PDB file of C-alpha atoms and ligand atoms in Angstrom:
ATOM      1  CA  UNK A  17     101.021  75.785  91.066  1.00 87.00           C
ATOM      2  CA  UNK A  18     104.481  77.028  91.299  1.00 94.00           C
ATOM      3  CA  UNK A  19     105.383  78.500  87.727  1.00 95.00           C
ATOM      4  CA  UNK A  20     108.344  76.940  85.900  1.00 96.00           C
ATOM      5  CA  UNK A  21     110.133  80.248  86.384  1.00 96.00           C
ATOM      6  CA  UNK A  22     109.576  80.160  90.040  1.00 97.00           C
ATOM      7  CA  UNK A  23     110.780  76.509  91.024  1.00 96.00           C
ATOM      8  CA  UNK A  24     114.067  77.295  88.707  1.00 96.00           C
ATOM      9  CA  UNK A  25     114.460  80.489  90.564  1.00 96.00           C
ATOM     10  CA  UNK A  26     113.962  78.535  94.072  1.00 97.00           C
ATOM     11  CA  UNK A  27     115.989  75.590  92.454  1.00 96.00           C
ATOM     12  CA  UNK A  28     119.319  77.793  91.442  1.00 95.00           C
ATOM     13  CA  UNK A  29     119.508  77.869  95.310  1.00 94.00           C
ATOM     14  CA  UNK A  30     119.947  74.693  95.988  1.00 95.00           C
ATOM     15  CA  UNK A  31     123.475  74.107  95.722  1.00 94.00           C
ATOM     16  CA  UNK A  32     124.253  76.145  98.268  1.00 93.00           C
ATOM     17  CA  UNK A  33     122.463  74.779 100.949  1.00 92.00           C
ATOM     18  CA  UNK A  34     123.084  71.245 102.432  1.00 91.00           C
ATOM     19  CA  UNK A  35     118.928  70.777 102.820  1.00 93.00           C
ATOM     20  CA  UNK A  36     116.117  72.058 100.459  1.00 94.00           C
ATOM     21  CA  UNK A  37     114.249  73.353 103.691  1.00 93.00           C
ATOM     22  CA  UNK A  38     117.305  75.859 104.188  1.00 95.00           C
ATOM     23  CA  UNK A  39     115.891  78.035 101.094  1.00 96.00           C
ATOM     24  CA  UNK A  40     113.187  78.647 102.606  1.00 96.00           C
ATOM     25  CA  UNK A  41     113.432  82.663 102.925  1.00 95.00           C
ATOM     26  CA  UNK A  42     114.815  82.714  99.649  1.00 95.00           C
ATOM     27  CA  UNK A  43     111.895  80.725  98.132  1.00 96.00           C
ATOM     28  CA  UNK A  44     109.346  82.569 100.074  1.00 97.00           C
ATOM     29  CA  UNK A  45     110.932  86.052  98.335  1.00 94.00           C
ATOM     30  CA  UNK A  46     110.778  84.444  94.899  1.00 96.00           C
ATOM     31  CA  UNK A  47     107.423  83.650  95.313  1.00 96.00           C
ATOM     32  CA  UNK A  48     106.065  87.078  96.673  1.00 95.00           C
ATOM     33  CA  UNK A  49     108.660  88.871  94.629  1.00 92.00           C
ATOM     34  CA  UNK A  50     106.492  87.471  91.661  1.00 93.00           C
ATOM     35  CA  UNK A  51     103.068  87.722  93.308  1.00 94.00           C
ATOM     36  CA  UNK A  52     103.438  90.787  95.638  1.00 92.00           C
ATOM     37  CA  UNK A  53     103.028  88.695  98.579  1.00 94.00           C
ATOM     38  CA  UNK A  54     102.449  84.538  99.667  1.00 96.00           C
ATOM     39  CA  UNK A  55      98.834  83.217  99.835  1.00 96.00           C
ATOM     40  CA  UNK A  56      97.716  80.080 101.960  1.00 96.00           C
ATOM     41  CA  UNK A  57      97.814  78.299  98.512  1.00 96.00           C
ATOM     42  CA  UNK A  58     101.469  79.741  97.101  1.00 97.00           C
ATOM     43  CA  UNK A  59     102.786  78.596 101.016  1.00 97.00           C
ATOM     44  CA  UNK A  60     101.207  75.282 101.012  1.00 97.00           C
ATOM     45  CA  UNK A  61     102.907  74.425  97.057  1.00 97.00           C
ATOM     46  CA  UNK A  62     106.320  76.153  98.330  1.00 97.00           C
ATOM     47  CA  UNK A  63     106.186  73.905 101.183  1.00 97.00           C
ATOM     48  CA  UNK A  64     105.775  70.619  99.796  1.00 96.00           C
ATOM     49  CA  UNK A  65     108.615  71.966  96.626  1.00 96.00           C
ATOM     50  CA  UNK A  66     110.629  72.392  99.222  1.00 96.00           C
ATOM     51  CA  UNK A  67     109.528  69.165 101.292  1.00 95.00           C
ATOM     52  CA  UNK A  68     108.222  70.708 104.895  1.00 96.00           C
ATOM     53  CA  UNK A  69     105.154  71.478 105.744  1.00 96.00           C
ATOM     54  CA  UNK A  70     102.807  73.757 105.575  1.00 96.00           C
ATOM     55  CA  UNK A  71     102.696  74.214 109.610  1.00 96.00           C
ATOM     56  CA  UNK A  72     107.062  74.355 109.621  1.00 95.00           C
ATOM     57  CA  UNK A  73     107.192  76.843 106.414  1.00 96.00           C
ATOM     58  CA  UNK A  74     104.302  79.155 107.992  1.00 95.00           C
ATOM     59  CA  UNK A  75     106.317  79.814 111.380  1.00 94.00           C
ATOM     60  CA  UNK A  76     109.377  80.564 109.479  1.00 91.00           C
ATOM     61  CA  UNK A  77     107.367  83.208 107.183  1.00 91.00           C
ATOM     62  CA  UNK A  78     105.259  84.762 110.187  1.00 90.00           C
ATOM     63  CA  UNK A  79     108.543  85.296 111.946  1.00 89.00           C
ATOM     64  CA  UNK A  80     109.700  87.434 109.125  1.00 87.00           C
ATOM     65  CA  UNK A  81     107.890  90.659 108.693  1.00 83.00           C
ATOM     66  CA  UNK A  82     109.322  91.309 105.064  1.00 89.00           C
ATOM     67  CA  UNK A  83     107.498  88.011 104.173  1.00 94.00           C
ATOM     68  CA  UNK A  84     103.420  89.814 103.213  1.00 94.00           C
ATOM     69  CA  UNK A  85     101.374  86.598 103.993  1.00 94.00           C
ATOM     70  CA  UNK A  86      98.330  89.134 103.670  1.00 93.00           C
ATOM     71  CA  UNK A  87      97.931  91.344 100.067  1.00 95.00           C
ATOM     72  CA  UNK A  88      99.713  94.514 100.198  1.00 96.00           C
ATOM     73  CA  UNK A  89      99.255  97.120  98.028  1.00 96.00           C
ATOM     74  CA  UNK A  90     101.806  98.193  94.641  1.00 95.00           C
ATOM     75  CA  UNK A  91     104.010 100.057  96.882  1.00 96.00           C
ATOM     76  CA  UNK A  92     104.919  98.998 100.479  1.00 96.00           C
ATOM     77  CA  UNK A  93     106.420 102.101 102.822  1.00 97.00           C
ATOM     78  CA  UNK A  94     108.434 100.439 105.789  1.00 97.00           C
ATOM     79  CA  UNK A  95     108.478 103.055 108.010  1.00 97.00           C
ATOM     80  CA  UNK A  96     111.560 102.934 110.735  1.00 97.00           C
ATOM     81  CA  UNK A  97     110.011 102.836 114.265  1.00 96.00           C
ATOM     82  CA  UNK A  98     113.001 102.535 116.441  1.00 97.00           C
ATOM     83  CA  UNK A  99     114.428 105.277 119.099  1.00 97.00           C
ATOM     84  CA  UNK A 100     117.055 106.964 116.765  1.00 97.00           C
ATOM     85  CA  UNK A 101     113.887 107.820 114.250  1.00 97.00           C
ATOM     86  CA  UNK A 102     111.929 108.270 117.270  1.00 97.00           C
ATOM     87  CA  UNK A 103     113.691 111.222 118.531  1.00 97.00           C
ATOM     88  CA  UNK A 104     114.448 112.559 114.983  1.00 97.00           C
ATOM     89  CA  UNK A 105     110.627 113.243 114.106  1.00 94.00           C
ATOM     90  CA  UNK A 106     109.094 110.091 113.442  1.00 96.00           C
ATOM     91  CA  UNK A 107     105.818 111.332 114.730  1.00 96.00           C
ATOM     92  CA  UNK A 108     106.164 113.961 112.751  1.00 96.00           C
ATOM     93  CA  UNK A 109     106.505 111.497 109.581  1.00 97.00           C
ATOM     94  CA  UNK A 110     103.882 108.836 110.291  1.00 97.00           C
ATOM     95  CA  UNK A 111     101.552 111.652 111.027  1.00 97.00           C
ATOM     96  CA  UNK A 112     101.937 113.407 107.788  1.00 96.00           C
ATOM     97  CA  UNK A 113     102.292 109.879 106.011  1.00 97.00           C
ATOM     98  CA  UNK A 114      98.994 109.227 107.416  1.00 97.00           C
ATOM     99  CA  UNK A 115      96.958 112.378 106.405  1.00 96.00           C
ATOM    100  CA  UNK A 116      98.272 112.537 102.750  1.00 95.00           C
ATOM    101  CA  UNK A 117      97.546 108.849 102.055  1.00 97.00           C
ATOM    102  CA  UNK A 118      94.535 108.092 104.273  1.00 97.00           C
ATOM    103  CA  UNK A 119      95.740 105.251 106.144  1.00 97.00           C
ATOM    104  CA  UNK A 120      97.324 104.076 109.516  1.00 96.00           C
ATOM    105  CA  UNK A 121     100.169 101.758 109.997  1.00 96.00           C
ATOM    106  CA  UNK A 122      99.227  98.231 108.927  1.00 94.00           C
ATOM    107  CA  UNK A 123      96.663  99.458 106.120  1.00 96.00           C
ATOM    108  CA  UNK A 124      96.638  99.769 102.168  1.00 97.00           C
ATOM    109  CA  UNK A 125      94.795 102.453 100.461  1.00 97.00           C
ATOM    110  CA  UNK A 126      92.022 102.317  99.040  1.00 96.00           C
ATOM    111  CA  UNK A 127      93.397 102.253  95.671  1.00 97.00           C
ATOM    112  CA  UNK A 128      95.845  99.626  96.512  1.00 96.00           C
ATOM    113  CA  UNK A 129      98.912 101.769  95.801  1.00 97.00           C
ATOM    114  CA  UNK A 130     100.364 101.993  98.902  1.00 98.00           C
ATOM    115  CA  UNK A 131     100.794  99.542 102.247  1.00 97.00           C
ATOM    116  CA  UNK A 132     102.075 101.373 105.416  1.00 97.00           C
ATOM    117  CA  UNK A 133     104.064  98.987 107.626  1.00 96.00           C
ATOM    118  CA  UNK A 134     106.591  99.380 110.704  1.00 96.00           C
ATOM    119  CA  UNK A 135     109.628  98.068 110.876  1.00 96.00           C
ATOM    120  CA  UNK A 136     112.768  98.129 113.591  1.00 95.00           C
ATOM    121  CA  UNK A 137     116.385 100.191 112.646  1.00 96.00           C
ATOM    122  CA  UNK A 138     116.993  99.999 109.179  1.00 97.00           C
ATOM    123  CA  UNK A 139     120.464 100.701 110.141  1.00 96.00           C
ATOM    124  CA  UNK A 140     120.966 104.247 109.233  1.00 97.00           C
ATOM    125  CA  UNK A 141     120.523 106.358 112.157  1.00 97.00           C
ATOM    126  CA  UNK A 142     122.955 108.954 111.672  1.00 97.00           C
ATOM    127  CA  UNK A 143     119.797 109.594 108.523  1.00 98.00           C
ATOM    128  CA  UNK A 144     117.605 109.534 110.611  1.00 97.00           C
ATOM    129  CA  UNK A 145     114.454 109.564 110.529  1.00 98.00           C
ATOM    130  CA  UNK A 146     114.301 107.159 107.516  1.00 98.00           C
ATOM    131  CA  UNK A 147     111.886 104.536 105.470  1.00 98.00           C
ATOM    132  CA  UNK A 148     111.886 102.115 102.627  1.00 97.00           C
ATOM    133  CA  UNK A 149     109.673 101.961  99.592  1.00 97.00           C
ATOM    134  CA  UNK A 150     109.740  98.453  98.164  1.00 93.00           C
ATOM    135  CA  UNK A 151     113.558  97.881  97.789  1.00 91.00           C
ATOM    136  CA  UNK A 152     114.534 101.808  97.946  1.00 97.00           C
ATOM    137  CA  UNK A 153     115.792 103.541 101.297  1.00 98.00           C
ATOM    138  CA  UNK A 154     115.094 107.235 101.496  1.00 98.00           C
ATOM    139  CA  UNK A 155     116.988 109.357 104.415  1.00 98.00           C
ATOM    140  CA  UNK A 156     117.041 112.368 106.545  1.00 97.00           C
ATOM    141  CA  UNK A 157     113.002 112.726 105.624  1.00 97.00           C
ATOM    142  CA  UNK A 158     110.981 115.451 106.194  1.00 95.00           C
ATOM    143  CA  UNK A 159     107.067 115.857 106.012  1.00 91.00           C
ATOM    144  CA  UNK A 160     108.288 118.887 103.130  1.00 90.00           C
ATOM    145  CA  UNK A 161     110.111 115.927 101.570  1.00 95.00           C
ATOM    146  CA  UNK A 162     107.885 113.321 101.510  1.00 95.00           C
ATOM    147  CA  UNK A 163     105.596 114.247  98.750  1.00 93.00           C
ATOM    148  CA  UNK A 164     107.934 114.534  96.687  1.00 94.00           C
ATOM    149  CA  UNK A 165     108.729 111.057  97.420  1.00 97.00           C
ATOM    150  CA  UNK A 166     105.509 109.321  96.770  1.00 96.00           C
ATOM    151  CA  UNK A 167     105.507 110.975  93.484  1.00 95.00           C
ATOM    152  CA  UNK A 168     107.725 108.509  92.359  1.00 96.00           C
ATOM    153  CA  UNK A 169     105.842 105.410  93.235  1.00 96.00           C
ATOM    154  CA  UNK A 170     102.511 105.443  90.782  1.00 95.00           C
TER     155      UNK A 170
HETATM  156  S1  LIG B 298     116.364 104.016 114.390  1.00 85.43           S
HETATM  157 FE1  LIG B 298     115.633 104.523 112.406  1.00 85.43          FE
HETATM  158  S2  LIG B 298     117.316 104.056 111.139  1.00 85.43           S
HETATM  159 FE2  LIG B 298     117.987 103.406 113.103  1.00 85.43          FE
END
């Protein structure tokens, strides 16, 4: 069941939308903002609060790739895979990325504090090469810099 506090989160963005269906995204994010990511069961009630089904609200949140419809872990590292990054030492990054947390792109450790993930440009190539954790963009990285990093995200 939707909580109260998610269908009045969901609801407060109705009025600017012609059609309940057109919140979808945003409902979606309250729902795995609140949950860490959208289960069969969380889609299926979003879907009929919002009036579609479960079929039309599943294609919109597998086109996404910020929508988790698998568990992720606490912390999720978007890592930017795109040719600026590329040629600034992204290899260099996802390599070191992988050795100090154990896991390849796509996986959560085993303690289920970090998910690795790819992503395209996150629009900051003159930083590059550059990744998100959770809402936070960090620039310019380094494999020197990324412990560091992590340290922040228990
Ligand atoms: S290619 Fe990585 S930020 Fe643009």
């Amino acid at each position: 069941m939707l909580s109260a506090e998610e269908k009045q989160a969901i609801e407060a963005e109705f009025p600017h939308y012609e059609q309940k269906r057109a919140v979808c995204i945003e409902a979606l994010r309250v729902v795995q903002k609140r949950r860490g990511w959208v289960s069969d069961e969380a889609l299926r009630e979003v879907a009929a609060f919002l009036e579609m089904t479960p079929d039309e609200l599943d294609n919109t949140a597998t086109f996404y790739n910020l929508i988790f419809r698998r568990p992720v872990g606490r912390h999720v590292i978007l890592i930017c895979d795109s040719v600026s990054c590329w040629i600034m030492g992204y290899d260099r990054i996802r390599e070191h990325l992988t050795k100090r947390l154990g896991i390849a792109l796509g996986q959560t450790t085993g303690d289920g504090r970090f998910t690795m993930l790819p992503i395209v440009c996150l629009g900051t190539c003159d930083h590059a090469p550059a990744m998100m954790i959770d809402e936070d963009l960090h620039r310019d990285l380094t494999p020197e810099k990324l412990d560091a990093i992590l340290a922040n995200y228990p």
